[in-house]
Short mmCIF file of C-alpha atoms in Angstrom, two decimals:
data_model
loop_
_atom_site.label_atom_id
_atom_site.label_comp_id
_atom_site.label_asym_id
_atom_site.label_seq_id
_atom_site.Cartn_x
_atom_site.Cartn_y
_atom_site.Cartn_z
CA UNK D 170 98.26 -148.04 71.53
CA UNK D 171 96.00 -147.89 74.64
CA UNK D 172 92.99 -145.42 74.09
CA UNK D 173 93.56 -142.40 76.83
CA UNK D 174 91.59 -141.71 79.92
CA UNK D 175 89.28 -138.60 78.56
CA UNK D 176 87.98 -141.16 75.70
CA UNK D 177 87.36 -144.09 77.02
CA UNK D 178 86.27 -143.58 80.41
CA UNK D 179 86.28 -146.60 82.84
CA UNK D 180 84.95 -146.05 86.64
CA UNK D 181 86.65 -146.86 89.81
CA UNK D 182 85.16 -150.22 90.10
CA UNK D 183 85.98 -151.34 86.48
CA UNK D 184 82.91 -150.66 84.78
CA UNK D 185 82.04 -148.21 81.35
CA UNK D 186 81.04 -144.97 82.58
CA UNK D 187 77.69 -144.01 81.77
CA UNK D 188 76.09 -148.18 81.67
CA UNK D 189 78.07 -148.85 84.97
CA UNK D 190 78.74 -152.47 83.52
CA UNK D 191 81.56 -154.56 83.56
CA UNK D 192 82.38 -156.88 80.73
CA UNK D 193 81.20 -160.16 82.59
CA UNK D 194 77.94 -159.15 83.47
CA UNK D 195 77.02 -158.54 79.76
CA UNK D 196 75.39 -160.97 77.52
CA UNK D 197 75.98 -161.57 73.91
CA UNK D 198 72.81 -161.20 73.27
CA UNK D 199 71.03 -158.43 74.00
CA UNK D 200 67.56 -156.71 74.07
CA UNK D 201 67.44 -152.36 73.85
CA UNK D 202 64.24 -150.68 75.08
CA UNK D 203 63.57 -147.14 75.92
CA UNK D 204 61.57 -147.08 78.69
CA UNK D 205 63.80 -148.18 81.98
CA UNK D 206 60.43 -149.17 83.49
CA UNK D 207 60.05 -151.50 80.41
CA UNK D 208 63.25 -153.70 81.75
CA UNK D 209 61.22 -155.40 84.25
CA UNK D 210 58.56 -155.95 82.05
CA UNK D 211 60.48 -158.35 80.31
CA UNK D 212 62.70 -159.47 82.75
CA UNK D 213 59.66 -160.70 84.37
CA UNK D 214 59.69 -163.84 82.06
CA UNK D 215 63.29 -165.18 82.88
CA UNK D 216 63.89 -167.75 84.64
CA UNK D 217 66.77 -166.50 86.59
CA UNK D 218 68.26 -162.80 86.95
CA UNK D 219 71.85 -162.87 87.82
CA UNK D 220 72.49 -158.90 87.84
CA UNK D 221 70.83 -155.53 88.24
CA UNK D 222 72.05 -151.84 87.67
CA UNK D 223 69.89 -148.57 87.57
CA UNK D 224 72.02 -145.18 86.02
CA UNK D 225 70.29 -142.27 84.66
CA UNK D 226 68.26 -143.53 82.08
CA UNK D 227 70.17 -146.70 82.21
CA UNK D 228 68.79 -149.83 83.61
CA UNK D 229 70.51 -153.00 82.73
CA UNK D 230 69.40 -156.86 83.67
CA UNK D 231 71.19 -159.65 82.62
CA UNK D 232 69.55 -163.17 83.12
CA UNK D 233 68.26 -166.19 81.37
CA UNK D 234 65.21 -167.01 79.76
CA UNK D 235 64.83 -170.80 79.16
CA UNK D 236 68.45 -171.55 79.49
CA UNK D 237 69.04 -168.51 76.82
CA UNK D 238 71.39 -165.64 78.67
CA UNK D 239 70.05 -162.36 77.92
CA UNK D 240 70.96 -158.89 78.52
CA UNK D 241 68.06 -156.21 79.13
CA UNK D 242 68.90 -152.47 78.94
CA UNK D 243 66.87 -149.00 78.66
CA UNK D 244 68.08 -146.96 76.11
CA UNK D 245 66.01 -143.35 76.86
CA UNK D 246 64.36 -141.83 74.22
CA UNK D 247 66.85 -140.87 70.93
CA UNK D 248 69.67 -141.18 68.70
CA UNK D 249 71.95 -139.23 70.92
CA UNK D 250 71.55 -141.95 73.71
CA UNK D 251 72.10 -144.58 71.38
CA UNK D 252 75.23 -143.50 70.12
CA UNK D 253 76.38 -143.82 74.29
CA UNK D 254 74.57 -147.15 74.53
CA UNK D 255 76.18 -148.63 71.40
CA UNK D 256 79.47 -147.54 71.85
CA UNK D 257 79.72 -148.31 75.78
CA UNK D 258 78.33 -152.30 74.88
CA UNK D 259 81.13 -152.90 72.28
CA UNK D 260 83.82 -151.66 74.18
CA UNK D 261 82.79 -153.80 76.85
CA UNK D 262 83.04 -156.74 74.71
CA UNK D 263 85.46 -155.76 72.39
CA UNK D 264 88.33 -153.29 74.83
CA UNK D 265 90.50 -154.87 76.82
CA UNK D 266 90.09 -152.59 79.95
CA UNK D 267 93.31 -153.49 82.20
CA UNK D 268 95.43 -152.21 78.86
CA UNK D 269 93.07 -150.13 77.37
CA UNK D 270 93.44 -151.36 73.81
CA UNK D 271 91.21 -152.54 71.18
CA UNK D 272 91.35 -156.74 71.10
CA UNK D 273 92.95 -158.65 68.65
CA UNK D 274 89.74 -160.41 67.79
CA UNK D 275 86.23 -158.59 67.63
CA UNK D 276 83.23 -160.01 69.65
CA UNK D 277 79.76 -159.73 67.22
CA UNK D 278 76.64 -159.02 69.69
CA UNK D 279 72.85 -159.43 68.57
CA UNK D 280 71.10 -156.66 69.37
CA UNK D 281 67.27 -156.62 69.73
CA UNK D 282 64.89 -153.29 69.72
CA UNK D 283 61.98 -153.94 71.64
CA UNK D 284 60.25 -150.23 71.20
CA UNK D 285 56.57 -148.79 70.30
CA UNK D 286 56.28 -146.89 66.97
CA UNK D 287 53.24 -144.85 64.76
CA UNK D 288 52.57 -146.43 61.46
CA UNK D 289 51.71 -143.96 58.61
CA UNK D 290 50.04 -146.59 55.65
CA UNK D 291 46.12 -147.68 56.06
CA UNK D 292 47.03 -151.13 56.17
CA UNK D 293 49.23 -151.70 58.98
CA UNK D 294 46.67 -151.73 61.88
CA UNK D 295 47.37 -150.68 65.61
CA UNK D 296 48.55 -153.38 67.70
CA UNK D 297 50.68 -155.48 64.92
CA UNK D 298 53.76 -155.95 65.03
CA UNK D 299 56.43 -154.80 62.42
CA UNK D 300 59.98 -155.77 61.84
CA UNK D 301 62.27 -152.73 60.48
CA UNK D 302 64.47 -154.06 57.61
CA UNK D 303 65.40 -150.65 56.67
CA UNK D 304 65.70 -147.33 58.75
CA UNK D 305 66.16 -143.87 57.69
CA UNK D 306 67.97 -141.89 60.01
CA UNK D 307 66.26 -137.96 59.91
CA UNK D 308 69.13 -137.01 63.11
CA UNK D 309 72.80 -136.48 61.82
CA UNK D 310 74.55 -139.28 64.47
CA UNK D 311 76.03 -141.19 61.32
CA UNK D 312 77.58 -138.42 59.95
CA UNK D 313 79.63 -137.88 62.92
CA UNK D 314 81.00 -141.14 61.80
CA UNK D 315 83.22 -142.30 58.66
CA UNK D 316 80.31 -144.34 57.79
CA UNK D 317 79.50 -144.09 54.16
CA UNK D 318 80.15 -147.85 53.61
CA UNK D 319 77.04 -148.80 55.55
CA UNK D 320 74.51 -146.08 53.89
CA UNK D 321 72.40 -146.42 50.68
CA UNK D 322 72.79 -143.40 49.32
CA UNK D 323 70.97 -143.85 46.16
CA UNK D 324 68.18 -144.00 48.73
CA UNK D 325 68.82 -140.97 50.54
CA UNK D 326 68.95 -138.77 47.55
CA UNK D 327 65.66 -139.97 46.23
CA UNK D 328 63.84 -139.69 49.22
CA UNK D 329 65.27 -136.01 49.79
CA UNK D 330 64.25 -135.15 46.38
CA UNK D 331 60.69 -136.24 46.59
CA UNK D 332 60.39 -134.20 50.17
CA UNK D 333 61.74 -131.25 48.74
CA UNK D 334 64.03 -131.79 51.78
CA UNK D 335 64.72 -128.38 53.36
CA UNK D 336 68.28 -127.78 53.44
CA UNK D 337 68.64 -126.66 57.42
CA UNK D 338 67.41 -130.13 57.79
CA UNK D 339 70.44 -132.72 58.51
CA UNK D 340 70.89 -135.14 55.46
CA UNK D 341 68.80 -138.50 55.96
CA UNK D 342 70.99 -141.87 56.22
CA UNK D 343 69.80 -145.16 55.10
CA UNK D 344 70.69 -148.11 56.78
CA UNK D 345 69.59 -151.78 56.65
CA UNK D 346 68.76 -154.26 59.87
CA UNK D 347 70.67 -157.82 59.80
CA UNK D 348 68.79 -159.59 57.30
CA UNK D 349 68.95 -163.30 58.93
CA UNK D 350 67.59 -161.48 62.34
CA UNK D 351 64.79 -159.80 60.15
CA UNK D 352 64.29 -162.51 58.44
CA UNK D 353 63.75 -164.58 61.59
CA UNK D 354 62.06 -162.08 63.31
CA UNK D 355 59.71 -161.78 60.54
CA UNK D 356 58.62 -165.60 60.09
CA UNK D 357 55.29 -165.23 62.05
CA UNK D 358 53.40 -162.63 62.91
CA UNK D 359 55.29 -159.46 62.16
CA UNK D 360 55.04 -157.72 59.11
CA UNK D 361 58.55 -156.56 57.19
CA UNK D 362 58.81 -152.53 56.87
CA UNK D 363 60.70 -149.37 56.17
CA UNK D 364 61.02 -147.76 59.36
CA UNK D 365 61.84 -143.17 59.95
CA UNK D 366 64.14 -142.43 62.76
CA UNK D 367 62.87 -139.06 63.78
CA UNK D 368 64.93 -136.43 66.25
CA UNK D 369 61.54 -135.71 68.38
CA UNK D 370 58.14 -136.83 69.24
CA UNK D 371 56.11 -134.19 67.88
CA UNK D 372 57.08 -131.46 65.38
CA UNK D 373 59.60 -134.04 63.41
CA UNK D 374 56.75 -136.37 63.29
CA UNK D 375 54.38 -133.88 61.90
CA UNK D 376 52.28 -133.24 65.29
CA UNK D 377 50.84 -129.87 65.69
CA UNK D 378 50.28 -128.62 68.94
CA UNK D 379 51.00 -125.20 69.19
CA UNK D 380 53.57 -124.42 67.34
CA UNK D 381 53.33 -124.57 63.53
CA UNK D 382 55.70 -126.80 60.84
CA UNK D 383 58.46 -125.92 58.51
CA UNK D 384 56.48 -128.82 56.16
CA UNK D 385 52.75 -129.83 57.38
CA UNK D 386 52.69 -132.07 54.51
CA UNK D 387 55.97 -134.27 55.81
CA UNK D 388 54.18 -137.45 56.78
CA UNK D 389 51.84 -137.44 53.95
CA UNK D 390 54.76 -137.02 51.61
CA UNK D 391 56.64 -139.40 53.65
CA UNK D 392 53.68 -141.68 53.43
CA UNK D 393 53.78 -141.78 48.95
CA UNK D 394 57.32 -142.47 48.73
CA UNK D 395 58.58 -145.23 46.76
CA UNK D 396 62.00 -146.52 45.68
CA UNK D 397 61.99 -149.71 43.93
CA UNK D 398 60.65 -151.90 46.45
CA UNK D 399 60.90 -149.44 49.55
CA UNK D 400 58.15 -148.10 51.32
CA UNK D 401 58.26 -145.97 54.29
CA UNK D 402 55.80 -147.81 56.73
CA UNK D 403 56.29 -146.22 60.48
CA UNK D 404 57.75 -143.30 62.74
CA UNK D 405 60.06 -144.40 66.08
CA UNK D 406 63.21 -142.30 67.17
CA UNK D 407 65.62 -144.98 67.25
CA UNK D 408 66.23 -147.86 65.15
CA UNK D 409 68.43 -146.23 62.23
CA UNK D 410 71.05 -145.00 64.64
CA UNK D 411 71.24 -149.02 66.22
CA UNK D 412 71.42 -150.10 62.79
CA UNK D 413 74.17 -147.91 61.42
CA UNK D 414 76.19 -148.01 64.89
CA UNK D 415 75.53 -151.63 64.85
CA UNK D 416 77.09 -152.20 61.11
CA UNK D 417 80.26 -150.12 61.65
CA UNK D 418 80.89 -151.83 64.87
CA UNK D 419 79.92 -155.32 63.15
CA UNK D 420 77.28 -156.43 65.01
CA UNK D 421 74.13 -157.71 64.16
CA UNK D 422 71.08 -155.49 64.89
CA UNK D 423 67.15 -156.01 64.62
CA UNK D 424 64.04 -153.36 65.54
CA UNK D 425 61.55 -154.85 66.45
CA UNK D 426 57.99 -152.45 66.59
CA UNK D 427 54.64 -152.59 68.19
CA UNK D 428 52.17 -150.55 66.22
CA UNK D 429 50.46 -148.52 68.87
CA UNK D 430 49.32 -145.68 67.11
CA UNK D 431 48.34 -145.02 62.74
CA UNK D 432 49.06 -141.30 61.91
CA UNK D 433 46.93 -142.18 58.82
CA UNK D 434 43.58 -142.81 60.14
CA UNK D 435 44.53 -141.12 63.77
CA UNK D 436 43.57 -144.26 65.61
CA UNK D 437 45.46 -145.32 68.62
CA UNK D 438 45.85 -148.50 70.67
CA UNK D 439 42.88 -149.08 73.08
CA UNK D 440 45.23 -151.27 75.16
CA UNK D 441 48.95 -150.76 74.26
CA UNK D 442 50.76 -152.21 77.19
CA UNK D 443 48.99 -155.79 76.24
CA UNK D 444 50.16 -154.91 72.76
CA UNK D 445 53.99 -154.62 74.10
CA UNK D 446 53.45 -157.57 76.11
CA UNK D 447 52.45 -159.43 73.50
CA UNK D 448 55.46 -158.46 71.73
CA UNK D 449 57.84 -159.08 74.23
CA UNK D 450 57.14 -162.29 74.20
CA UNK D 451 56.68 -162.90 70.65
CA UNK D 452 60.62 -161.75 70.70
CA UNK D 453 61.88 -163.54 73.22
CA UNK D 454 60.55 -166.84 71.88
CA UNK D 455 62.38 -165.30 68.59
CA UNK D 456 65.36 -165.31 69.91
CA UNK D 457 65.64 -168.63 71.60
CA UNK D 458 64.53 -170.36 68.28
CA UNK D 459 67.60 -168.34 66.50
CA UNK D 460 69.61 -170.55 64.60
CA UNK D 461 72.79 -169.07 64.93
#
């Protein structure tokens, strides 16, 4: 049954409504940022660009870097824009726009985060690089979503216990990254970690400016959780919601963080552009050595 007008929404030239893409001019592989400036910065390495678009918040490059086609596109800041993001780049691939229904046979995309996050243990230093292979979502996007089959709830409920999780609060998800990205991602010079999704940059992350906290012990309580194995390691706003999107949609997602700032010993990054360099490259030599 084709999917009506008001839901999916396709402009007059053919392409999703808020990305302003059309299905050719995306690659399978893809790299998510959240700064549109941050496009060119890594487009600046390919070889050739083939096609640019600038909407909102939305800037989208698709080239080739060493013979590798690659998609570049700004996310904003947030789960919210994510769920637009992720949505708009599978039905792209996997909506057949001229009859407006779902193909037969799903298209998988790799999708890369390329994003700067705040660690909260002593021992991961600014400027190194982390690889999320588990995200906790603190906003409520997967709950809008019959997405149960992708959380660890086990998880969840620990964690909320040991926060003494207020109840206003929405209900934190846990999700895990594609493990043969993280993996891969993780065979150098990143370090593996648990990463927090949080809705905002400063009173969900525990900064105090001038307004005071429901919990000014969060990140410290954050910081001493353990489950099993798991430890919380870092604070970004928007790797849980690519990972749960990602895994409902069935495709294969990876966050990949530079460590700009420790909330633990209130250092930050004397240079953090070279340290996002740095990792911009790192992950785009990843990604042509992927051996899938």
């Amino acid at each position: 049954m084709p999917i009506a007008e008001s839901e999916l929404i396709i402009n007059e030239d053919g392409s999703i409504y808020h990305l302003s893409l059309k299905p050719e001019q995306l690659a399978n592989t893809i790299i998510t940022v959240g700064d549109p400036d941050r496009v060119d910065k890594v487009t600046k390495h390919f070889d050739t660009i083939e096609f640019k678009i600038r909407k909102r918040e939305f800037h989208t490059q698709t080239g080739t870097y060493k013979n590798k086609r690659i998609t570049v596109i700004s996310t904003g800041i947030g789960t919210d824009n994510i769920d637009i993001v992720l949505n708009e780049l599978d039905a792209l691939v996997n909506i057949d726009f001229t009859t407006r229904e779902i193909k037969k046979e799903n298209t998988s995309l790799n999708i890369i985060r390329i994003g700067t996050s705040g660690s909260i243990q002593n021992d991961i230093p600014v400027d190194s690089f982390l690889v999320s292979e588990l995200a906790i979502g603190f906003d409520s996007l997967l709950h809008f979503y019959d997405s149960q089959h992708v959380q660890l709830p086990e998880v969840s409920k620990a964690l909320t216990k040991h926060l003494n999780w207020d109840a206003n609060k929405s209900l934190p998800y846990v999700v895990y990254g594609d493990d043969t990205w993280v993996n891969h991602m993780a065979n150098g010079k990143a370090k593996k970690g648990t990463t927090i999704t949080n809705v905002g940059f400063y009173g969900p992350q525990g900064r105090i400016l001038r307004l005071p906290l429901q919990d000014n012990t969060l990140n410290s309580k954050i910081a001493a959780f353990k489950y099993e194995e798991i430890k919380i390691t870092n604070l970004e706003m928007e790797t849980a919601a690519i990972y749960g999107m990602s895994k409902m949609l069935g495709h294969r997602a990876v966050s990949m963080n530079a460590i700009i700032a420790n909330r633990a010993t209130g250092k930050f990054s004397k240079n953090p552009k070279n340290t996002v360099e740095k990792l911009i490259v790192y992950t785009l030599d990843k990604i042509i050595n992927y051996p899938h």
